[in-house]
XYZ file of N, CA, C and O in Angstrom:
836
model
N 20.152 36.132 -35.436
C 19.303 36.684 -34.600
C 18.398 35.709 -33.861
O 18.354 36.015 -32.645
N 18.097 34.739 -34.593
C 17.099 33.806 -34.059
C 17.970 32.903 -33.022
O 17.622 32.555 -31.935
N 19.464 32.555 -33.527
C 20.062 31.978 -32.723
C 20.514 32.796 -31.275
O 20.428 31.949 -30.139
N 20.746 33.962 -31.385
C 20.884 34.649 -30.125
C 19.533 34.636 -29.240
O 19.869 34.433 -27.832
N 18.494 34.730 -29.770
C 17.202 34.556 -28.878
C 17.285 33.249 -28.313
O 16.743 32.993 -27.224
N 17.546 32.199 -29.109
C 17.465 30.799 -28.619
C 18.522 30.684 -27.532
O 18.145 30.022 -26.373
N 19.660 31.218 -27.744
C 20.695 31.202 -26.298
C 20.205 32.009 -25.145
O 20.345 31.309 -24.218
N 19.765 33.174 -25.366
C 19.323 33.825 -24.274
C 17.889 33.230 -23.704
O 17.935 33.159 -22.513
N 17.154 32.427 -24.308
C 15.964 31.946 -23.897
C 16.448 30.673 -23.051
O 15.778 30.230 -21.982
N 17.350 29.791 -23.710
C 17.978 28.838 -23.022
C 18.574 29.108 -21.650
O 18.433 28.411 -20.815
N 19.354 30.187 -21.727
C 20.043 30.739 -20.431
C 19.146 31.176 -19.449
O 19.083 30.822 -18.320
N 17.975 31.766 -19.799
C 17.021 32.213 -18.895
C 16.235 31.204 -18.415
O 16.018 30.769 -17.237
N 15.950 30.015 -19.269
C 15.248 28.897 -18.911
C 15.969 27.947 -17.920
O 15.555 27.495 -16.759
N 17.427 27.970 -18.289
C 18.401 27.361 -17.375
C 18.426 27.831 -15.984
O 18.474 27.313 -14.891
N 18.542 29.140 -16.022
C 18.538 29.839 -14.683
C 17.406 29.798 -13.790
O 17.473 29.597 -12.602
N 16.193 29.865 -14.495
C 14.819 29.460 -13.768
C 14.890 28.260 -13.266
O 14.444 27.999 -12.166
N 15.168 27.138 -14.011
C 15.396 25.911 -13.537
C 16.061 25.656 -12.325
O 15.814 25.093 -11.355
N 17.455 26.348 -12.456
C 18.460 26.105 -11.343
C 17.745 26.633 -10.113
O 17.799 26.268 -8.858
N 16.989 27.978 -10.282
C 16.486 28.704 -9.266
C 15.410 27.840 -8.595
O 15.227 27.836 -7.393
N 14.359 27.372 -9.343
C 13.431 26.651 -8.977
C 13.817 25.402 -8.267
O 13.435 24.904 -7.041
N 15.037 24.756 -8.724
C 15.450 23.532 -8.152
C 16.012 23.601 -6.670
O 15.833 23.061 -5.750
N 16.764 24.948 -6.511
C 17.400 25.433 -5.271
C 16.415 25.697 -4.237
O 16.388 25.000 -3.194
N 15.428 26.405 -4.744
C 14.270 26.972 -3.819
C 13.571 25.578 -3.452
O 13.195 25.349 -2.270
N 13.133 24.754 -4.375
C 12.391 23.484 -3.992
C 13.291 22.718 -3.209
O 12.535 21.927 -2.327
N 14.572 22.519 -3.559
C 15.371 21.577 -2.500
C 15.273 21.931 -1.055
O 14.892 21.264 -0.201
N 15.375 23.297 -0.832
C 15.205 23.964 0.667
C 13.808 23.972 1.271
O 13.667 23.827 2.259
N 12.801 24.097 0.234
C 11.564 24.426 0.834
C 10.871 22.936 0.867
O 9.923 23.019 1.635
N 11.227 21.989 0.302
C 10.447 20.675 0.246
C 10.656 19.954 1.471
O 9.625 19.501 2.044
N 11.541 20.084 2.287
C 11.461 19.620 3.690
C 10.439 20.049 4.540
O 9.887 19.274 4.925
N 10.365 21.499 4.824
C 9.164 21.848 5.375
C 7.893 21.482 4.898
O 6.939 21.184 5.703
N 7.996 21.704 3.562
C 6.551 21.323 3.179
C 6.073 19.785 3.257
O 4.897 19.519 3.621
N 7.016 18.912 3.102
C 6.797 17.570 3.250
C 6.493 17.360 4.789
O 5.616 16.471 5.105
N 7.229 17.736 5.658
C 7.042 17.622 7.110
C 5.737 18.166 7.535
O 4.984 17.627 8.171
N 5.183 19.238 6.911
C 4.047 19.896 7.098
C 2.796 18.907 6.585
O 1.869 18.532 7.214
N 3.113 18.604 5.341
C 2.037 17.556 4.908
C 2.014 16.463 5.475
O 0.988 15.866 6.028
N 3.156 15.810 5.888
C 3.036 14.472 6.839
C 2.243 14.620 8.169
O 1.486 13.795 8.454
N 2.529 15.799 8.879
C 2.094 15.932 10.139
C 0.525 16.495 10.077
O -0.287 16.021 10.919
N 0.297 17.353 9.291
C -1.037 17.825 9.099
C -1.935 17.190 8.250
O -3.058 16.754 8.584
N -1.569 16.770 7.063
C -2.558 16.286 6.047
C -2.534 14.771 6.278
O -3.661 14.211 6.155
N -1.608 14.114 6.050
C -1.425 12.720 6.030
C -2.013 12.177 7.541
O -2.802 11.265 7.570
N -1.539 12.646 8.585
C -1.998 12.303 9.847
C -3.408 12.444 10.117
O -3.897 11.559 10.613
N -3.839 13.599 9.630
C -5.315 14.096 9.871
C -6.085 13.191 9.172
O -7.203 12.679 9.656
N -5.663 12.806 7.974
C -6.584 11.922 7.084
C -6.633 10.431 7.742
O -7.661 9.765 7.675
N -5.524 9.971 8.235
C -5.343 8.653 8.648
C -6.329 8.701 9.907
O -7.064 7.769 10.380
N -6.235 9.729 10.834
C -6.867 9.842 12.052
C -8.416 9.726 11.787
O -9.279 9.010 12.396
N -8.897 10.477 10.528
C -10.214 10.362 10.251
C -10.523 9.229 9.611
O -11.654 8.540 9.922
N -9.887 8.602 8.862
C -10.160 7.337 8.237
C -10.319 6.172 9.359
O -11.173 5.489 9.274
N -9.215 6.040 10.406
C -9.275 4.999 11.099
C -10.063 5.316 12.493
O -10.264 4.463 13.373
N -10.451 6.508 12.707
C -11.071 7.021 13.860
C -10.005 6.558 15.192
O -10.624 6.165 16.178
N -8.851 6.887 15.137
C -7.751 6.569 16.066
C -6.813 7.723 16.130
O -6.596 8.671 15.229
N -6.224 8.047 17.258
C -5.198 8.881 17.436
C -3.968 8.220 16.927
O -3.496 7.190 17.039
N -3.248 9.108 15.998
C -1.950 8.927 15.366
C -0.911 9.849 15.808
O -1.005 10.987 15.510
N 0.093 9.189 16.277
C 1.198 10.094 16.687
C 2.376 9.678 16.044
O 2.763 8.478 16.063
N 3.336 10.867 15.839
C 4.436 10.663 15.081
C 5.638 11.182 15.773
O 5.695 12.329 16.382
N 6.688 10.366 16.116
C 7.872 10.824 16.939
C 8.820 11.699 16.109
O 9.208 12.692 16.629
N 9.001 11.494 14.813
C 9.794 12.369 14.108
C 9.848 12.100 12.461
O 9.229 11.084 12.194
N 10.164 13.027 11.831
C 10.167 12.836 10.346
C 11.501 13.309 9.756
O 12.278 14.259 9.909
N 11.942 12.318 8.847
C 13.087 12.824 8.014
C 12.509 12.717 6.463
O 11.680 12.218 5.933
N 13.201 13.740 5.930
C 12.748 14.173 4.399
C 13.925 14.047 3.391
O 15.101 14.601 3.826
N 13.747 13.523 2.252
C 14.783 13.508 1.413
C 13.904 13.864 0.035
O 12.799 14.243 0.091
N 14.609 14.132 -1.042
C 14.090 14.610 -2.417
C 12.902 13.719 -2.826
O 12.015 13.969 -3.490
N 13.160 12.426 -2.458
C 12.282 11.295 -3.257
C 11.469 10.602 -2.087
O 10.668 9.662 -2.533
N 11.602 10.957 -1.039
C 10.844 10.180 0.145
C 10.814 10.634 1.445
O 11.430 11.461 1.734
N 9.710 10.240 2.200
C 9.596 10.966 3.453
C 9.458 9.558 4.581
O 9.052 8.736 4.193
N 10.346 9.754 5.584
C 10.296 8.745 6.440
C 9.895 9.172 7.887
O 10.287 10.221 8.448
N 8.894 8.419 8.339
C 8.256 8.657 9.739
C 8.783 7.668 10.763
O 8.783 6.608 10.508
N 9.255 8.175 12.040
C 9.626 7.368 13.120
C 8.596 7.142 14.135
O 7.870 8.406 14.348
N 8.740 6.208 14.821
C 7.921 5.937 16.093
C 6.427 6.434 15.916
O 5.987 7.344 16.602
N 5.701 5.667 15.138
C 4.480 6.032 14.908
C 3.428 5.296 15.738
O 3.593 3.913 15.911
N 2.583 5.710 16.367
C 1.597 4.997 17.352
C 0.234 5.238 16.965
O -0.235 6.503 16.398
N -0.522 4.147 16.794
C -1.916 4.079 16.675
C -2.677 3.751 17.714
O -2.476 2.473 18.054
N -3.535 4.431 18.309
C -4.169 4.241 19.690
C -5.828 4.519 19.622
O -6.091 5.444 18.915
N -6.478 3.831 20.221
C -7.948 3.946 20.372
C -8.186 3.620 21.884
O -7.647 3.119 22.860
N -9.598 4.033 22.318
C -10.046 3.832 23.493
C -10.248 2.460 24.028
O -10.351 2.199 25.265
N -10.241 1.463 23.038
C -10.713 0.085 23.361
C -9.260 -0.727 23.332
O -9.459 -1.961 23.180
N -8.278 -0.238 23.051
C -6.848 -0.802 23.176
C -6.871 -1.618 24.567
O -7.411 -0.996 25.659
N -6.085 -2.599 24.528
C -5.786 -3.335 25.849
C -4.460 -2.843 26.550
O -4.184 -1.333 26.448
N -3.604 -3.586 26.811
C -2.377 -3.097 27.662
C -1.470 -2.481 26.453
O -0.691 -1.465 26.866
N -1.609 -2.879 25.151
C -0.655 -2.224 24.356
C -1.628 -1.505 23.375
O -2.521 -1.844 23.089
N -0.940 -0.428 22.715
C -1.685 0.155 21.598
C -1.895 -0.574 20.393
O -1.277 -1.668 20.101
N -3.079 -0.221 19.632
C -3.363 -1.018 18.239
C -2.050 -1.171 17.361
O -1.893 -2.385 16.935
N -1.421 -0.096 17.200
C 0.009 -0.398 16.363
C 1.061 0.560 16.917
O 0.805 1.721 17.221
N 2.070 -0.125 17.035
C 3.547 0.642 17.197
C 4.454 0.335 16.073
O 4.943 -0.804 15.975
N 4.947 1.430 15.346
C 5.505 1.244 14.118
C 6.803 1.858 14.123
O 6.855 3.187 14.412
N 8.073 1.314 14.002
C 9.357 1.739 14.080
C 9.528 2.956 13.088
O 9.943 3.968 13.408
N 9.206 2.549 11.772
C 9.477 3.462 10.641
C 8.638 3.169 9.513
O 8.229 2.149 9.335
N 7.981 4.334 9.055
C 7.288 4.059 7.859
C 7.826 4.942 6.660
O 8.135 6.282 6.966
N 8.207 4.485 5.604
C 9.012 5.191 4.660
C 8.100 5.289 3.207
O 7.565 4.164 2.743
N 7.920 6.381 2.805
C 6.848 6.480 1.446
C 7.642 7.218 0.445
O 8.374 8.298 0.872
N 7.619 6.687 -0.797
C 7.935 7.455 -2.089
C 6.893 8.578 -2.227
O 5.905 8.279 -2.128
N 7.596 9.824 -2.644
C 6.824 10.837 -3.031
C 7.267 11.388 -4.290
O 8.475 11.346 -4.602
N 6.349 12.069 -5.157
C 6.983 12.891 -6.339
C 7.116 14.369 -5.803
O 6.179 15.030 -5.544
N 8.397 14.724 -5.838
C 8.677 15.903 -5.372
C 8.154 17.194 -6.209
O 7.653 18.079 -5.704
N 8.348 17.040 -7.492
C 7.598 18.289 -8.303
C 6.053 18.230 -8.146
O 5.711 19.511 -8.060
N 5.363 17.139 -8.075
C 3.863 17.253 -7.815
C 3.716 17.974 -6.473
O 2.826 18.713 -6.163
N 4.556 17.550 -5.324
C 4.260 17.872 -4.025
C 4.549 19.454 -4.068
O 3.909 20.145 -3.133
N 5.573 19.940 -4.693
C 6.043 21.288 -4.759
C 4.639 22.229 -5.257
O 4.303 23.378 -4.995
N 3.694 21.616 -6.146
C 2.538 22.074 -6.579
C 1.351 21.999 -5.985
O 0.258 22.278 -6.281
N 1.456 21.119 -4.681
C 0.316 20.908 -3.814
C -0.189 19.537 -4.153
O -1.395 19.271 -3.546
N 0.237 18.877 -5.139
C -0.557 17.507 -5.456
C 0.354 16.280 -4.985
O 1.219 15.969 -5.832
N 0.200 15.849 -3.795
C 1.038 14.970 -3.122
C 0.479 13.590 -3.746
O -0.648 13.292 -3.624
N 1.516 12.942 -4.281
C 1.066 11.398 -4.607
C 2.072 10.518 -3.852
O 3.424 10.780 -3.881
N 1.663 9.320 -3.386
C 2.363 8.538 -2.834
C 2.656 7.093 -3.782
O 1.656 6.648 -4.323
N 4.025 6.954 -3.681
C 4.395 5.524 -4.556
C 4.319 4.327 -3.701
O 3.313 3.850 -3.098
N 5.485 3.830 -3.397
C 5.613 2.581 -2.745
C 5.917 3.074 -1.259
O 6.233 4.019 -1.006
N 5.300 2.137 -0.280
C 5.367 2.338 1.060
C 6.128 1.286 1.781
O 5.750 0.081 1.421
N 7.232 1.510 2.681
C 7.661 0.380 3.423
C 7.335 0.412 4.946
O 7.596 1.702 5.545
N 6.745 -0.597 5.466
C 6.537 -0.317 6.970
C 7.396 -1.262 7.774
O 7.304 -2.675 7.472
N 8.248 -0.815 8.678
C 9.366 -1.677 9.435
C 9.011 -1.956 10.683
O 8.847 -0.907 11.411
N 9.163 -3.014 11.256
C 9.087 -3.311 12.502
C 7.798 -2.844 13.180
O 7.830 -2.161 14.172
N 6.713 -3.143 12.603
C 5.454 -2.876 13.269
C 4.854 -3.820 14.059
O 4.896 -4.996 13.823
N 4.312 -3.391 15.292
C 3.782 -4.201 16.265
C 2.057 -4.066 16.271
O 1.928 -2.965 16.664
N 1.449 -5.108 15.758
C -0.006 -4.943 15.931
C -0.669 -5.681 17.105
O -0.278 -6.783 17.001
N -1.389 -5.129 17.974
C -2.017 -5.802 19.055
C -3.595 -5.649 18.890
O -4.135 -4.660 19.263
N -4.261 -6.661 18.638
C -5.675 -6.708 18.416
C -6.264 -7.674 19.639
O -5.661 -8.541 20.197
N -7.148 -7.091 20.089
C -7.937 -7.685 21.396
C -9.461 -7.552 21.227
O -9.989 -6.536 20.533
N -10.126 -8.588 21.728
C -11.527 -8.639 21.972
C -11.793 -8.684 23.435
O -11.276 -10.052 24.239
N -12.591 -7.794 23.988
C -12.744 -7.809 25.427
C -14.015 -9.025 25.840
O -14.645 -9.212 24.968
N -13.977 -9.150 27.020
C -14.968 -9.936 27.661
C -16.507 -9.574 27.432
O -17.127 -10.399 27.054
N -16.709 -8.113 27.138
C -17.754 -7.712 26.900
C -18.283 -7.751 25.476
O -19.392 -7.264 25.001
N -17.341 -8.321 24.603
C -17.614 -8.357 23.118
C -17.042 -7.065 22.209
O -17.119 -7.210 21.129
N -16.614 -6.130 23.043
C -15.946 -5.044 22.305
C -14.675 -5.228 21.765
O -13.999 -6.185 22.337
N -14.031 -4.725 20.854
C -12.868 -4.910 20.279
C -12.039 -3.617 19.878
O -12.694 -2.412 19.687
N -10.902 -3.538 19.333
C -10.207 -2.442 18.969
C -9.882 -2.523 17.512
O -9.008 -1.728 16.984
N -10.669 -3.339 16.846
C -10.026 -3.538 15.234
C -11.207 -3.896 14.365
O -11.116 -3.334 13.191
N -12.376 -4.219 14.691
C -13.461 -4.705 13.685
C -13.933 -3.494 13.083
O -14.124 -3.474 11.767
N -14.295 -2.368 13.559
C -14.721 -1.148 13.009
C -13.887 -0.580 11.791
O -14.092 -0.260 10.747
N -12.432 -0.794 12.075
C -11.341 -0.501 11.074
C -11.518 -1.282 9.896
O -11.605 -0.690 8.802
N -11.660 -2.453 10.055
C -11.727 -3.300 8.943
C -12.962 -3.087 8.183
O -13.012 -2.975 6.933
N -14.178 -2.956 8.625
C -15.338 -2.364 8.233
C -15.474 -1.021 7.244
O -15.623 -0.890 6.293
N -14.701 -0.238 7.956
C -14.434 1.155 7.445
C -13.488 1.101 5.989
O -13.909 1.715 5.074
N -12.442 0.396 6.336
C -11.528 0.145 5.139
C -12.136 -0.476 3.921
O -11.928 -0.128 2.701
N -13.041 -1.470 4.218
C -13.784 -2.160 3.265
C -14.627 -1.025 2.418
O -14.681 -1.179 1.161
N -15.304 -0.174 3.254
C -16.218 0.759 2.496
C -15.349 1.704 1.854
O -15.771 2.274 0.607
N -14.263 2.094 2.453
C -13.157 3.087 1.709
C -12.784 2.757 0.584
O -12.570 3.423 -0.396
N -12.372 1.540 0.362
C -11.513 1.010 -0.870
C -12.235 -0.234 -1.358
O -12.098 -1.287 -1.089
N -13.284 0.157 -2.347
C -13.895 -1.022 -3.035
C -12.797 -1.808 -3.642
O -12.014 -1.565 -4.176
N -13.258 -3.227 -3.918
C -12.439 -4.085 -4.628
C -12.032 -3.524 -5.945
O -13.059 -3.385 -6.819
N -10.827 -3.673 -6.299
C -10.494 -3.348 -7.578
C -10.353 -1.849 -7.863
O -9.989 -1.421 -9.066
N -10.461 -0.921 -6.867
C -10.541 0.416 -7.073
C -9.104 0.909 -7.371
O -8.049 0.478 -6.703
N -8.920 1.867 -8.202
C -7.575 2.363 -8.389
C -7.761 3.955 -8.458
O -8.742 4.479 -8.683
N -6.613 4.692 -8.110
C -6.721 6.174 -8.142
C -6.936 6.735 -9.673
O -6.356 6.101 -10.374
N -7.708 7.636 -9.564
C -8.048 8.264 -10.923
C -6.900 9.290 -11.473
O -6.504 9.995 -10.598
N -6.421 9.187 -12.650
C -5.319 10.054 -13.241
C -5.720 11.468 -12.998
O -6.936 11.840 -13.183
N -4.814 12.286 -12.653
C -5.141 13.665 -12.545
C -5.830 14.422 -11.073
O -5.970 15.442 -10.924
N -5.969 13.271 -10.278
C -6.373 13.554 -8.952
C -5.550 13.189 -7.819
O -4.633 12.418 -7.956
N -5.450 14.208 -6.761
C -4.610 13.775 -5.762
C -4.824 12.425 -5.123
O -6.126 12.034 -4.976
N -3.799 11.661 -4.520
C -4.073 10.308 -4.124
C -3.044 9.907 -2.981
O -1.751 10.253 -3.145
N -3.437 9.718 -1.684
C -2.723 9.198 -0.726
C -2.753 7.738 -0.756
O -2.194 7.374 0.376
N -3.244 7.091 -1.626
C -3.231 5.620 -1.713
C -2.033 5.034 -2.494
O -1.812 5.438 -3.345
N -1.229 4.286 -1.594
C 0.015 3.924 -2.043
C -0.043 2.920 -3.323
O -0.841 2.074 -3.280
N 1.030 2.873 -4.046
C 1.019 2.125 -5.194
C 1.139 0.432 -4.531
O 0.530 -0.577 -5.016
N 1.991 0.354 -3.594
C 2.487 -0.894 -2.957
C 2.939 -0.661 -1.613
O 3.635 0.162 -1.279
N 2.351 -1.509 -0.603
C 2.792 -1.599 0.662
C 3.617 -2.788 1.050
O 2.972 -3.795 0.788
N 4.715 -2.735 1.665
C 5.605 -3.839 2.054
C 5.866 -3.713 3.531
O 6.185 -2.705 3.894
N 5.488 -4.750 4.194
C 5.671 -5.010 5.546
C 6.916 -5.838 5.834
O 6.968 -6.937 5.169
N 7.793 -5.322 6.515
C 9.243 -5.931 6.951
C 9.251 -6.122 8.479
O 9.267 -5.256 9.068
N 9.357 -7.435 8.852
C 9.758 -7.846 10.097
C 8.863 -7.228 11.236
O 9.269 -6.583 12.281
N 7.516 -7.427 10.920
C 6.488 -6.979 12.011
C 5.988 -7.952 12.874
O 6.653 -9.148 12.765
N 5.068 -7.803 13.767
C 4.648 -8.637 14.689
C 3.165 -8.532 14.879
O 2.744 -7.332 14.497
N 2.496 -9.722 15.157
C 1.049 -9.525 15.341
C 0.474 -10.337 16.439
O 1.062 -11.418 16.635
N -0.177 -9.823 17.301
C -0.893 -10.681 18.285
C -2.357 -10.363 18.556
O -2.986 -9.254 18.250
N -3.031 -11.366 18.753
C -4.559 -11.376 18.976
C -4.964 -12.062 20.238
O -4.683 -13.101 20.462
N -5.728 -11.418 21.095
C -6.242 -11.917 22.295
C -7.771 -11.831 22.348
O -8.373 -10.770 22.071
N -8.326 -13.006 22.664
C -9.701 -12.905 22.896
C -10.184 -13.462 24.338
O -10.010 -14.308 24.840
N -10.431 -12.322 24.896
C -10.562 -12.575 26.667
C -11.851 -13.392 26.656
O -11.962 -13.875 27.916
N -12.993 -13.472 25.865
C -14.000 -14.228 26.019
C -13.761 -15.510 26.087
O -14.225 -16.363 27.033
N -12.940 -16.178 24.997
C -12.590 -17.556 24.987
C -11.484 -17.976 25.610
O -11.076 -19.121 25.972
N -10.393 -16.863 25.795
C -9.025 -17.237 26.464
C -8.192 -17.613 25.365
O -6.906 -17.979 25.712
N -8.640 -17.394 23.998
C -7.610 -17.787 23.066
C -6.732 -16.842 22.620
O -7.103 -15.673 22.639
N -5.574 -16.980 22.340
C -4.512 -16.203 21.898
C -3.610 -16.851 20.626
O -3.612 -17.974 20.601
N -3.295 -15.726 19.871
C -2.617 -16.097 18.689
C -1.801 -14.993 18.271
O -1.796 -13.826 18.460
N -0.320 -15.465 18.133
C 0.545 -14.496 17.738
C 1.524 -14.839 16.736
O 1.976 -16.058 16.625
N 2.141 -13.994 15.886
C 3.327 -14.138 14.891
C 4.276 -13.252 15.171
O 4.223 -12.056 15.317
N 5.473 -13.876 15.444
C 6.795 -13.117 16.006
C 7.249 -12.281 14.770
O 7.976 -11.238 15.045
N 7.090 -12.757 13.554
C 7.973 -12.214 12.513
C 6.850 -12.256 11.238
O 6.740 -13.360 10.802
N 6.286 -10.964 10.911
C 5.640 -10.976 9.749
C 6.222 -10.154 8.596
O 6.544 -8.936 8.895
N 6.170 -10.757 7.462
C 6.722 -9.930 6.167
C 5.836 -10.077 5.049
O 4.996 -11.110 4.832
N 5.530 -9.085 4.236
C 4.660 -9.295 3.051
C 4.475 -8.036 2.296
O 5.159 -7.108 2.533
N 3.573 -8.003 1.270
C 3.321 -6.931 0.640
C 1.890 -6.850 0.176
O 1.266 -8.106 -0.062
N 1.271 -5.679 -0.094
C -0.197 -5.678 -0.686
C -0.232 -4.467 -1.712
O 0.333 -3.470 -1.266
N -1.122 -4.549 -2.632
C -1.571 -3.439 -3.379
C -2.867 -3.174 -3.316
O -3.645 -4.062 -3.324
N -3.503 -1.991 -3.381
C -4.921 -1.719 -3.114
C -5.717 -2.323 -4.368
O -5.382 -2.226 -5.620
N -6.647 -2.985 -3.914
C -7.435 -3.909 -4.674
C -6.949 -5.041 -5.443
O -7.449 -5.810 -6.203
N -5.600 -5.312 -4.888
C -4.956 -6.509 -5.226
C -4.913 -7.638 -4.162
O -5.463 -7.648 -3.173
N -4.060 -8.575 -4.505
C -3.699 -9.708 -3.369
C -2.823 -9.326 -2.369
O -1.998 -8.364 -2.636
N -3.017 -10.060 -1.250
C -2.004 -9.702 -0.225
C -1.120 -11.033 0.048
O -1.627 -12.063 0.087
N 0.211 -10.800 0.020
C 1.187 -12.015 0.393
C 1.874 -11.748 1.725
O 2.409 -10.603 1.903
N 1.664 -12.567 2.455
C 2.434 -12.561 3.685
C 3.137 -13.994 4.020
O 2.803 -15.106 3.565
N 4.099 -13.575 4.749
C 5.176 -14.725 5.373
C 5.108 -14.627 6.713
O 5.386 -13.835 7.318
N 4.383 -15.610 7.566
C 4.477 -15.781 8.931
C 5.478 -16.519 9.519
O 5.408 -17.819 9.255
N 6.315 -16.131 10.478
C 7.333 -17.008 10.986
C 6.972 -16.929 12.542
O 6.725 -16.029 13.145
N 7.404 -18.083 13.210
C 7.403 -18.191 14.593
C 5.897 -17.933 15.061
O 5.513 -17.084 15.922
N 5.022 -18.735 14.561
C 3.536 -18.766 15.175
C 3.279 -19.422 16.350
O 3.781 -20.515 16.419
N 2.561 -18.859 17.200
C 2.218 -19.619 18.460
C 0.722 -19.072 18.889
O 0.205 -18.127 18.528
N -0.033 -20.203 19.582
C -1.223 -19.993 19.894
C -1.525 -20.873 21.110
O -1.028 -21.816 21.417
N -2.592 -20.302 21.776
C -2.964 -21.187 22.904
C -4.535 -20.782 23.147
O -5.052 -19.927 22.684
N -5.102 -21.727 23.899
C -6.619 -21.758 24.056
C -6.605 -22.245 25.654
O -5.930 -23.052 26.277
N -7.906 -21.643 26.286
C -8.156 -22.105 27.641
C -8.461 -23.445 27.644
O -8.626 -24.266 28.769
N -8.859 -24.156 26.456
C -9.558 -25.392 26.665
C -8.599 -26.364 25.978
O -8.590 -27.822 25.904
N -7.159 -25.991 25.537
C -6.413 -27.114 24.923
C -4.915 -26.527 25.150
O -4.690 -25.540 25.740
N -4.047 -27.320 24.519
C -2.416 -27.014 24.732
C -2.020 -25.843 23.816
O -2.876 -25.593 22.958
N -0.895 -25.222 24.081
C -0.346 -24.476 23.365
C 0.179 -24.990 22.066
O 0.924 -26.100 22.256
N -0.002 -24.315 20.896
C 0.621 -24.965 19.653
C 1.385 -23.712 18.913
O 1.407 -22.593 19.414
N 2.335 -24.388 18.122
C 3.382 -23.316 17.515
C 3.759 -23.831 16.113
O 3.588 -25.163 15.958
N 4.261 -23.074 15.448
C 5.004 -23.426 14.171
C 5.853 -22.408 13.568
O 5.882 -21.246 14.130
N 6.851 -23.076 13.157
C 7.976 -22.097 12.749
C 7.725 -21.183 11.487
O 8.427 -20.029 11.329
N 7.194 -21.698 10.537
C 7.017 -20.794 9.216
C 5.595 -21.274 8.642
O 5.187 -22.540 8.584
N 4.733 -20.258 8.165
C 3.481 -20.378 7.406
C 3.464 -19.676 6.272
O 3.936 -18.431 6.236
């Protein structure tokens, strides 16, 4: 009697698991796209106080990939603050199915960051640095059992960085930036093809920093 009940229970559980897995597989794509466009983007816009636009989103069972991401603000110069080719984030499908989105590792590929300080002293980046320092205290970690959009690790691959100070005429650029950072931890960067110039001196460059 008990063996029959066990077999029936196992069969029902197996069928339920199969049904849940099938429904979850087809439903996760729209859910993840909705979360990325509505929740993640809106939170980023609120945190950065900048416009964040996404060109497209690809979804797999264990990750979400966003293409052609633009971060723009009113104080940007000729170029937007950030133009990112792809952002790939690990997600927990089971948690996301129940509305608890958690982000694991994140890869940022071919990002172009353009920082500028204008002649009047205004800039497009200082307020973001101050806001992020207030939002993420040193050594802070996500609390267990709570939703978290804070990634475990961020890896930057083959990005670029430029800084222009219109007041002094100084310029600094890194043609190839790669590195990684964890919330509350150290930041490791490799800077290739560094170039700088000043209104008062010659242009300088370095191949590797």
